[in-house]
PDB file of C-alpha atoms in Angstrom:
ATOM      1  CA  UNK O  91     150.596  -8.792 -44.261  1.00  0.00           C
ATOM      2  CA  UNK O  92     148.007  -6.422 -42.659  1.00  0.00           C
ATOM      3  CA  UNK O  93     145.117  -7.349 -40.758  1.00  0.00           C
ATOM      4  CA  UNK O  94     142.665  -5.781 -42.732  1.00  0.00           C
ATOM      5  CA  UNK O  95     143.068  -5.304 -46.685  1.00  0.00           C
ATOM      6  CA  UNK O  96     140.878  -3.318 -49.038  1.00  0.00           C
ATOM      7  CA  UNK O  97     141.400  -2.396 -52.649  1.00  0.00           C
ATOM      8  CA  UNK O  98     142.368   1.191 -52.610  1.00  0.00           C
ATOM      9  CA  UNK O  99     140.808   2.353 -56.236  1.00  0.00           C
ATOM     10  CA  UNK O 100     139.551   4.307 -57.128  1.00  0.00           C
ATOM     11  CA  UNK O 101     136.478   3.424 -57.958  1.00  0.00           C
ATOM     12  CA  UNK O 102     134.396   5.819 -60.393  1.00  0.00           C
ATOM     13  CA  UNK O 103     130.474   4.781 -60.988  1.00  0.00           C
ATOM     14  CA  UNK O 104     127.730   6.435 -62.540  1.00  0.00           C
ATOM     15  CA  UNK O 105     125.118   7.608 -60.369  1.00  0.00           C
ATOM     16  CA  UNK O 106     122.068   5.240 -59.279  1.00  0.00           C
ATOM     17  CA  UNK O 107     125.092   1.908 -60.363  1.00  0.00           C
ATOM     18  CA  UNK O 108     125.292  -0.438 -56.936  1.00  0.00           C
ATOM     19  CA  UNK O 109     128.410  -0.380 -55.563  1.00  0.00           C
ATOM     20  CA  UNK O 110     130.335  -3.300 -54.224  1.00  0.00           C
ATOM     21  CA  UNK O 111     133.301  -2.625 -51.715  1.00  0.00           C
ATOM     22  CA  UNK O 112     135.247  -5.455 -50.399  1.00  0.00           C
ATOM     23  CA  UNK O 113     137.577  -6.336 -47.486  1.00  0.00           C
ATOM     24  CA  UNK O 114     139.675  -9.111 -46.534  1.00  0.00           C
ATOM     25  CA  UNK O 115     140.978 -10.048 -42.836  1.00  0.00           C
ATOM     26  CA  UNK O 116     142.928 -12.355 -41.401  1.00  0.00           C
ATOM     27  CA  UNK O 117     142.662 -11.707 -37.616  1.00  0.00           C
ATOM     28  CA  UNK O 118     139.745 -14.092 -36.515  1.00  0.00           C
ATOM     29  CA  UNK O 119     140.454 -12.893 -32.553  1.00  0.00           C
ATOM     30  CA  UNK O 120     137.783  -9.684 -33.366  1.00  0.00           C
ATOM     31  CA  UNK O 121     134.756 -10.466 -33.666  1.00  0.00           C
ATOM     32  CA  UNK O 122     132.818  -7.062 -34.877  1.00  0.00           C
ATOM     33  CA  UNK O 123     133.127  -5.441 -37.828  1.00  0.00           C
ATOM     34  CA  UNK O 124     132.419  -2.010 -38.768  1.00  0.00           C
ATOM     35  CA  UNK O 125     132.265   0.588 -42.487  1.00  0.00           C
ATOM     36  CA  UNK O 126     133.571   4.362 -41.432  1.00  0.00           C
ATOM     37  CA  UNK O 127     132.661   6.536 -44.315  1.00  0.00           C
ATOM     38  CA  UNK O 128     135.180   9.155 -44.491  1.00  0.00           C
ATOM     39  CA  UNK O 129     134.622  12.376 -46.793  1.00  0.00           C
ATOM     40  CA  UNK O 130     137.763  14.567 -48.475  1.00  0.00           C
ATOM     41  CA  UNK O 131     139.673  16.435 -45.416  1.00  0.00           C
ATOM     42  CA  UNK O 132     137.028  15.301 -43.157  1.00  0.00           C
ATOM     43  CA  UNK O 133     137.475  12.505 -40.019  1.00  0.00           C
ATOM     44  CA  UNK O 134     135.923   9.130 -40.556  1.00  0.00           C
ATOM     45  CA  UNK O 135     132.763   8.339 -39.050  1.00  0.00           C
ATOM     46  CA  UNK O 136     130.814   5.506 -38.270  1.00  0.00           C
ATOM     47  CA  UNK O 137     128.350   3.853 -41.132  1.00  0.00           C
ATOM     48  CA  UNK O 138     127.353   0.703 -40.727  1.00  0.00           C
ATOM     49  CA  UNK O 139     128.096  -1.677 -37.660  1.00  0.00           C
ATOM     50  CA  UNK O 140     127.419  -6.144 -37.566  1.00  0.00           C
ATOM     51  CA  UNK O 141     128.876  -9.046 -36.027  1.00  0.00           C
ATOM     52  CA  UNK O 142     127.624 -11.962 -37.224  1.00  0.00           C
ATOM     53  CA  UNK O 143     128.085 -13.632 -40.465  1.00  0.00           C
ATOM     54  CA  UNK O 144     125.007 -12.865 -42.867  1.00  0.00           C
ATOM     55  CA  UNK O 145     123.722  -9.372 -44.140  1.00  0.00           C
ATOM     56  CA  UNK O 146     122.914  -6.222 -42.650  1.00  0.00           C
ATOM     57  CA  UNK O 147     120.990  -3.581 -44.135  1.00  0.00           C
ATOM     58  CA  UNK O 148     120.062  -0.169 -43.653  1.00  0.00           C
ATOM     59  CA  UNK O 149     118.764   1.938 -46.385  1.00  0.00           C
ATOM     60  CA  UNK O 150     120.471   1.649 -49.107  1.00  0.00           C
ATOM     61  CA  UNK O 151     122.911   0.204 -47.769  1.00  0.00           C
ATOM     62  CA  UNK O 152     123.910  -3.233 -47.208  1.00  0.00           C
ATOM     63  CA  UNK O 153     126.676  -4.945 -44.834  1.00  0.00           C
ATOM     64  CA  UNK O 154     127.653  -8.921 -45.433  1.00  0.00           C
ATOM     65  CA  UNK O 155     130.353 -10.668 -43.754  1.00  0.00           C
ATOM     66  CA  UNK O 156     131.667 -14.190 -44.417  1.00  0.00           C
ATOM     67  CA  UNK O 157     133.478 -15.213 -41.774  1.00  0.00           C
ATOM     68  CA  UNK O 158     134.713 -18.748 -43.054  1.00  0.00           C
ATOM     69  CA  UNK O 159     136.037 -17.408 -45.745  1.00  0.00           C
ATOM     70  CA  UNK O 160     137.065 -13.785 -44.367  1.00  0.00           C
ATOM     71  CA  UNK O 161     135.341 -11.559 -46.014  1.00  0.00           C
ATOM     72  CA  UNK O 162     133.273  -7.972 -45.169  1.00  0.00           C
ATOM     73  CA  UNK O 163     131.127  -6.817 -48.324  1.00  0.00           C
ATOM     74  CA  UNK O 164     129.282  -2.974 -48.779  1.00  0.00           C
ATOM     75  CA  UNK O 165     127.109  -2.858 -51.436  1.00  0.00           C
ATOM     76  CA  UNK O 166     125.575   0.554 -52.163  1.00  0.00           C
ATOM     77  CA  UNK O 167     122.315   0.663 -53.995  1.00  0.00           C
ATOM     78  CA  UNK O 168     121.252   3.217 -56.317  1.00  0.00           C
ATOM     79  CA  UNK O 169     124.594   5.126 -55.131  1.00  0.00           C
ATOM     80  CA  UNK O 170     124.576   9.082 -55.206  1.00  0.00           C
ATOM     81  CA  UNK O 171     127.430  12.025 -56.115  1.00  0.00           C
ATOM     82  CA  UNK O 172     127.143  12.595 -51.936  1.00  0.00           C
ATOM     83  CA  UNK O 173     128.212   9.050 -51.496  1.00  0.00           C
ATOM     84  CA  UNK O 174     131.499   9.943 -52.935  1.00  0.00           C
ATOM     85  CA  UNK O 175     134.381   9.026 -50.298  1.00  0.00           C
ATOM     86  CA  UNK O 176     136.343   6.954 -49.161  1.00  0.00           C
ATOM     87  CA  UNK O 177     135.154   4.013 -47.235  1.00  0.00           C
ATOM     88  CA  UNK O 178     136.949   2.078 -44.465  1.00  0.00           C
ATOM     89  CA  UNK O 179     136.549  -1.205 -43.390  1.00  0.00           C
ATOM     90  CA  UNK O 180     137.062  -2.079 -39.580  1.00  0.00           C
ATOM     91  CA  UNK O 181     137.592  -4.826 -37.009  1.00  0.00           C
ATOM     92  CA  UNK O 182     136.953  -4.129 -33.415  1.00  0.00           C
ATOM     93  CA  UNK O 183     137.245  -5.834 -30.103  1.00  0.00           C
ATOM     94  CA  UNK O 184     135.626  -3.190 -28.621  1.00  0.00           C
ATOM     95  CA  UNK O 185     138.172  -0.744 -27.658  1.00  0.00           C
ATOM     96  CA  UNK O 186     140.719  -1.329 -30.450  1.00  0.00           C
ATOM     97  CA  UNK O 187     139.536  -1.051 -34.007  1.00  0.00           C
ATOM     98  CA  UNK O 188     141.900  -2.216 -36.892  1.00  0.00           C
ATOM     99  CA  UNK O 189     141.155  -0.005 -40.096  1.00  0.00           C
ATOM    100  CA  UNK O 190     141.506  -1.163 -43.662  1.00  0.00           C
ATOM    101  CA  UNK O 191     143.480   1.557 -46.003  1.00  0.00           C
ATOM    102  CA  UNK O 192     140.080   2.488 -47.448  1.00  0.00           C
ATOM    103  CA  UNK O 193     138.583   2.438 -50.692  1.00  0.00           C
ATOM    104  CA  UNK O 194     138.057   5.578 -52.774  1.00  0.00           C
ATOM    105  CA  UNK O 195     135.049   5.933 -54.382  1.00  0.00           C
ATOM    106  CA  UNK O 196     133.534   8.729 -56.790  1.00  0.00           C
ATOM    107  CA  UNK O 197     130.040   8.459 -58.127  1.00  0.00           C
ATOM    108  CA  UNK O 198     129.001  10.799 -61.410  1.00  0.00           C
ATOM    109  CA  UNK O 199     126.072  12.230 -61.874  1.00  0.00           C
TER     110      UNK O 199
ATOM    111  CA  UNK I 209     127.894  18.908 -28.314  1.00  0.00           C
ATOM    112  CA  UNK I 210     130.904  20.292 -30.158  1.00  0.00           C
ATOM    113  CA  UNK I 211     132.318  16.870 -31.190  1.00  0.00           C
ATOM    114  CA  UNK I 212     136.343  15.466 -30.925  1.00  0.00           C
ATOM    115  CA  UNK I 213     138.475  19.274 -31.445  1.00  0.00           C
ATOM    116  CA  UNK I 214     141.374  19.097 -32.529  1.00  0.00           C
ATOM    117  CA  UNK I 215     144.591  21.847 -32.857  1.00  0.00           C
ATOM    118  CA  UNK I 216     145.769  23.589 -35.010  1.00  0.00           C
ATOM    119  CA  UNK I 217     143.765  22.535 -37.999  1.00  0.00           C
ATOM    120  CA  UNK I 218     147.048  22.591 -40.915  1.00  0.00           C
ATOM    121  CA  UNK I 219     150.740  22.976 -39.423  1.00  0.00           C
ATOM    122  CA  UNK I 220     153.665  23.240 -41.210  1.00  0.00           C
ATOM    123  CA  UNK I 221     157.105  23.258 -39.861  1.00  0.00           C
ATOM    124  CA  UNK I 222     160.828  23.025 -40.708  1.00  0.00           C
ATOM    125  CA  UNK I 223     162.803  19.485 -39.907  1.00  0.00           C
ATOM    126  CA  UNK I 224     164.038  19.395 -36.233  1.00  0.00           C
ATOM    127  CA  UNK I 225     161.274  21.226 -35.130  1.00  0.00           C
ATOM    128  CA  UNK I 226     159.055  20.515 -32.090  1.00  0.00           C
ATOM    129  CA  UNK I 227     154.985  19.681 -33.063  1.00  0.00           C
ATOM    130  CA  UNK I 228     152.163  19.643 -30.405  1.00  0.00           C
ATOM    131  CA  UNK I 229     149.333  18.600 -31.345  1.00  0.00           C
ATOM    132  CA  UNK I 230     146.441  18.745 -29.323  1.00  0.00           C
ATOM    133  CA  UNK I 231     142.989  17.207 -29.004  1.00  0.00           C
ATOM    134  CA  UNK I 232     139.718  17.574 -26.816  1.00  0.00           C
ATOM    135  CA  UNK I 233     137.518  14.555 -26.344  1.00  0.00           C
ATOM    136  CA  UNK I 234     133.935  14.499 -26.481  1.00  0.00           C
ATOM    137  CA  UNK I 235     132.657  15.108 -22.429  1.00  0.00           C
ATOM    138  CA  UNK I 236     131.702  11.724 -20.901  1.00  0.00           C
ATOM    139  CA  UNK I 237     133.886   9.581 -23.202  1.00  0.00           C
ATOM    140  CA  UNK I 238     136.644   7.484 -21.174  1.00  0.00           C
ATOM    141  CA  UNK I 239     138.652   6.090 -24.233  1.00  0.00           C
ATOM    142  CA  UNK I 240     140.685   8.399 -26.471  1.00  0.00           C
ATOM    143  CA  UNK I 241     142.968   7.350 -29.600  1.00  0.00           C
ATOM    144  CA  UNK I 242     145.351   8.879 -31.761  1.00  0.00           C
ATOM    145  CA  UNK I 243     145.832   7.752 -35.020  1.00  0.00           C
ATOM    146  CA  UNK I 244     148.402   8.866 -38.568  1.00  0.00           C
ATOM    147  CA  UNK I 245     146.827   8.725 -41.954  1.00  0.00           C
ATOM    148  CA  UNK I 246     148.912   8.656 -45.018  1.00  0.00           C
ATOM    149  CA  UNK I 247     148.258   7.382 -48.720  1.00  0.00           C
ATOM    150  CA  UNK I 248     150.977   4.736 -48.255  1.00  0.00           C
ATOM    151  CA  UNK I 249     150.190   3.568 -44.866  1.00  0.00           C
ATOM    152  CA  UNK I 250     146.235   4.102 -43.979  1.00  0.00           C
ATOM    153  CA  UNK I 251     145.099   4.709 -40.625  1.00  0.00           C
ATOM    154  CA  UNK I 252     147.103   3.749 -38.242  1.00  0.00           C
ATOM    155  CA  UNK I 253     146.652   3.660 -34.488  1.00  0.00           C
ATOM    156  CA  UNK I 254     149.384   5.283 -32.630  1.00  0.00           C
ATOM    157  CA  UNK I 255     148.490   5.051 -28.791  1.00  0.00           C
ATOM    158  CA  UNK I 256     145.300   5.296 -26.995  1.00  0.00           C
ATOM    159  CA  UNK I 257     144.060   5.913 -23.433  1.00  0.00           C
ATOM    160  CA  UNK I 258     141.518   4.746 -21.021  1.00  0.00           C
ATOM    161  CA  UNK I 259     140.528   6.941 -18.124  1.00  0.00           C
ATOM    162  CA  UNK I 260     143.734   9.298 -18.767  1.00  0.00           C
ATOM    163  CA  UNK I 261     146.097   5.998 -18.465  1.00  0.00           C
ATOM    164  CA  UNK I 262     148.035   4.945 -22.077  1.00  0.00           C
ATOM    165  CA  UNK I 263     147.227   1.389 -22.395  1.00  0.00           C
ATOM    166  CA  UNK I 264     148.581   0.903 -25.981  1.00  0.00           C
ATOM    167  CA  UNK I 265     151.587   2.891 -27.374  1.00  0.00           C
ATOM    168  CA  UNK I 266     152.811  -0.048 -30.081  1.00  0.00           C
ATOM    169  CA  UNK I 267     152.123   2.011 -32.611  1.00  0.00           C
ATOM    170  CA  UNK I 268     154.219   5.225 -31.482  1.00  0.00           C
ATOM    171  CA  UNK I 269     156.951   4.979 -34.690  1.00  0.00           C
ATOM    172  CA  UNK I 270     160.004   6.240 -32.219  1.00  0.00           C
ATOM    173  CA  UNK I 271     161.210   7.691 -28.925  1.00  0.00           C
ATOM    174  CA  UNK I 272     160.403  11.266 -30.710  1.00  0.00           C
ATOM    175  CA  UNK I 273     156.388  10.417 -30.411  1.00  0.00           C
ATOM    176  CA  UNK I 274     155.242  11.126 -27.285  1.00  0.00           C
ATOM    177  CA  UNK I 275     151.642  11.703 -25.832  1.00  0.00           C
ATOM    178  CA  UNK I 276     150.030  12.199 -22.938  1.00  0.00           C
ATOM    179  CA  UNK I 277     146.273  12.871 -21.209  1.00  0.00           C
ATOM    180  CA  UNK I 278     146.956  14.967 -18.088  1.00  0.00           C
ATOM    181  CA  UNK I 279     142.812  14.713 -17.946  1.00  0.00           C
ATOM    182  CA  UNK I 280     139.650  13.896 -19.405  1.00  0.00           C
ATOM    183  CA  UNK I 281     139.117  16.856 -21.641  1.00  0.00           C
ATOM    184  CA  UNK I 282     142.964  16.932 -22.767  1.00  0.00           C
ATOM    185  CA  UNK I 283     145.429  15.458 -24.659  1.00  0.00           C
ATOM    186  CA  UNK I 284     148.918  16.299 -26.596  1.00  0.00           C
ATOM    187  CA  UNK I 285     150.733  14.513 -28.988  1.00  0.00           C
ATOM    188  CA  UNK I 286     154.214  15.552 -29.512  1.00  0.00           C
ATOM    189  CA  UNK I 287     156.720  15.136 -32.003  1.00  0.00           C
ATOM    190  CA  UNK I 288     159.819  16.575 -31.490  1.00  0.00           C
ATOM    191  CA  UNK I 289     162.532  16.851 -33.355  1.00  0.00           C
ATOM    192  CA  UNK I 290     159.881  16.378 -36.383  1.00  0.00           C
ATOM    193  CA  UNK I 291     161.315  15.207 -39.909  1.00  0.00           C
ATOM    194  CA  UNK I 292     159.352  15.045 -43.051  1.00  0.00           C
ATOM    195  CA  UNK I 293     158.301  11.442 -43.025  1.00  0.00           C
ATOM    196  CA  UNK I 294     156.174  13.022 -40.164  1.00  0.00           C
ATOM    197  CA  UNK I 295     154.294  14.456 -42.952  1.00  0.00           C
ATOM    198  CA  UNK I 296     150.596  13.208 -42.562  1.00  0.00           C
ATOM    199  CA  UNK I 297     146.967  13.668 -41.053  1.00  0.00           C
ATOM    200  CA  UNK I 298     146.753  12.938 -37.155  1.00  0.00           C
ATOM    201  CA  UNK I 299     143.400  12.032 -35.895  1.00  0.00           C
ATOM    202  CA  UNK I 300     141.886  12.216 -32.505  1.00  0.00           C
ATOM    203  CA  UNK I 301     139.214   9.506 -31.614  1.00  0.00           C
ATOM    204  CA  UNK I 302     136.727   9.537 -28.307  1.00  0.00           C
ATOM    205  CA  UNK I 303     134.553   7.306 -27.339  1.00  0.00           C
ATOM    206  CA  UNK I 304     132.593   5.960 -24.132  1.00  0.00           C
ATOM    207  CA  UNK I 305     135.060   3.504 -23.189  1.00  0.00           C
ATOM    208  CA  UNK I 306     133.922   0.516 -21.294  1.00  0.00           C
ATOM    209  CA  UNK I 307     129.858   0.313 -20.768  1.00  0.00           C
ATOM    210  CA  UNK I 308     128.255  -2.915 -19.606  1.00  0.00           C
ATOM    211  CA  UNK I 309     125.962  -4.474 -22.332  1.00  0.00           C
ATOM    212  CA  UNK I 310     127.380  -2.648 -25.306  1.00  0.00           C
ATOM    213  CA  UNK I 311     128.681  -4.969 -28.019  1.00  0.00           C
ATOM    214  CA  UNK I 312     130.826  -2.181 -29.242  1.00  0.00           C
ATOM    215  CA  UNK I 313     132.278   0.805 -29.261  1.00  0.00           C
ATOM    216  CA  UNK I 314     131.693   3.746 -32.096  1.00  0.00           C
ATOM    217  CA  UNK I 315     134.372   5.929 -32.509  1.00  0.00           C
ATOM    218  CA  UNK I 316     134.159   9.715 -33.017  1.00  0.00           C
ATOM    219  CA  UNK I 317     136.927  11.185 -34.915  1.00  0.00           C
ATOM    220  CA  UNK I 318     137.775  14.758 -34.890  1.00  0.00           C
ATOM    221  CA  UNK I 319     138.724  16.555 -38.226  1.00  0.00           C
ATOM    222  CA  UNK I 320     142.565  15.943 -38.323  1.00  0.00           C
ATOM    223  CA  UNK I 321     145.532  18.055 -38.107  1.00  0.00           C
ATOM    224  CA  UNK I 322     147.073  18.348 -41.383  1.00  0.00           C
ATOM    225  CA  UNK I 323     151.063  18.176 -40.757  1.00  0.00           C
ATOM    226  CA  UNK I 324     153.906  18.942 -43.264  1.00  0.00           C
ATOM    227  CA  UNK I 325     157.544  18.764 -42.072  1.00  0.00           C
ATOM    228  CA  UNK I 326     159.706  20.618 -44.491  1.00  0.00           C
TER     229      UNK I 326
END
């Protein structure tokens, strides 16, 4: 079993649809949890960042994690063509990080 | 700043074949990773270093992985001899390593050698 498990997709939406992305983990040892947004032949980088259980948001996006029941939520509101990508989920004990596969995820305009 | 560089960008080589990659961390960043991506597999962490010193190699596949960080602004990751399950993109990660007060640590990927063993 991995650590970290996403649904790989794809995932096609039409433009301004929110966008729910979902992770599972069974590693309760890291504490952090991270998105890294990752375009086509491009390294991942960093999106979105929390720790504790409860929502995050920044823009339009939004970070929730569950941590009874193991879960790590992105929703993306009013999504956009130039948030097609794929998006990673992430634990980290702060030097380590343990990616999920990723999700792929096209928006049309 | 230039961000993570990484070497070549694409490579493609014959089976049995030695591969170097190489990789130049961001200036002031302690902590450097290496990671394989492939549809099947994901990301996967291969080894990283702290301060030049390997403190996790689990994820090096075999004995023909091998990397090293002779100093800060250098690294190599060799393959040798290659075969085509080798076949994959190999990141580079920096970041600042250990800083007192900081909950965590982003990582700054560089933009991946593309690898195909033929």
């Amino acid at each position: 079993q991995k650590e970290v498990e996403q649904d790989p997709g794809p995932l096609s939406v039409p433009e301004g649809a929110i966008v729910s992305l979902n992770c599972t983990y069974s590693n309760s040892a890291f504490q952090y949890f991270m998105w890294y947004r990752q375009y086509s032949r491009k390294g991942p980088e960093l999106l979105m960042y929390t720790y504790s259980s409860g929502n995050k948001e920044d823009g339009r996006f939004t970070a929730q994690v569950d941590k009874s029941s193991k879960y790590i939520s992105l929703f993306i509101r009013d999504s956009q063509p130039s948030d097609s990508a794929t998006y990673l989920c992430a634990q980290t004990s702060y030097d380590k990080v343990i990616f999920g596969p990723g999700t792929s995820l096209s928006v049309i305009p | 700043d230039a961000g993570v560089i990484q070497s070549p960008r694409h490579e493609v080589t014959e089976m049995g074949q030695e591969v170097t990659l190489r990789c130049k961390p961001i200036s002031g960043h302690n902590s450097l990773f290496w990671y394989r991506q492939t549809m099947m597999r994901g990301l996967e962490l291969l080894i990283y270093f702290n301060n030049n010193v390997p403190i996790d190699d689990s994820g090096m596949p075999e004995d023909r992985f091998s990397a090293k960080m002779p100093n800060a602004s250098f690294s190599t990751l060799k393959i040798q001899p290659s075969e085509p399950r080798d076949s994959a993109v190999y990141f580079c990660a920096s970041t600042w390593g250990y800083r007192a007060g900081a909950l965590y640590n982003e990582q700054f990927f560089g933009p991946g050698t593309r690898l195909t063993v033929l």
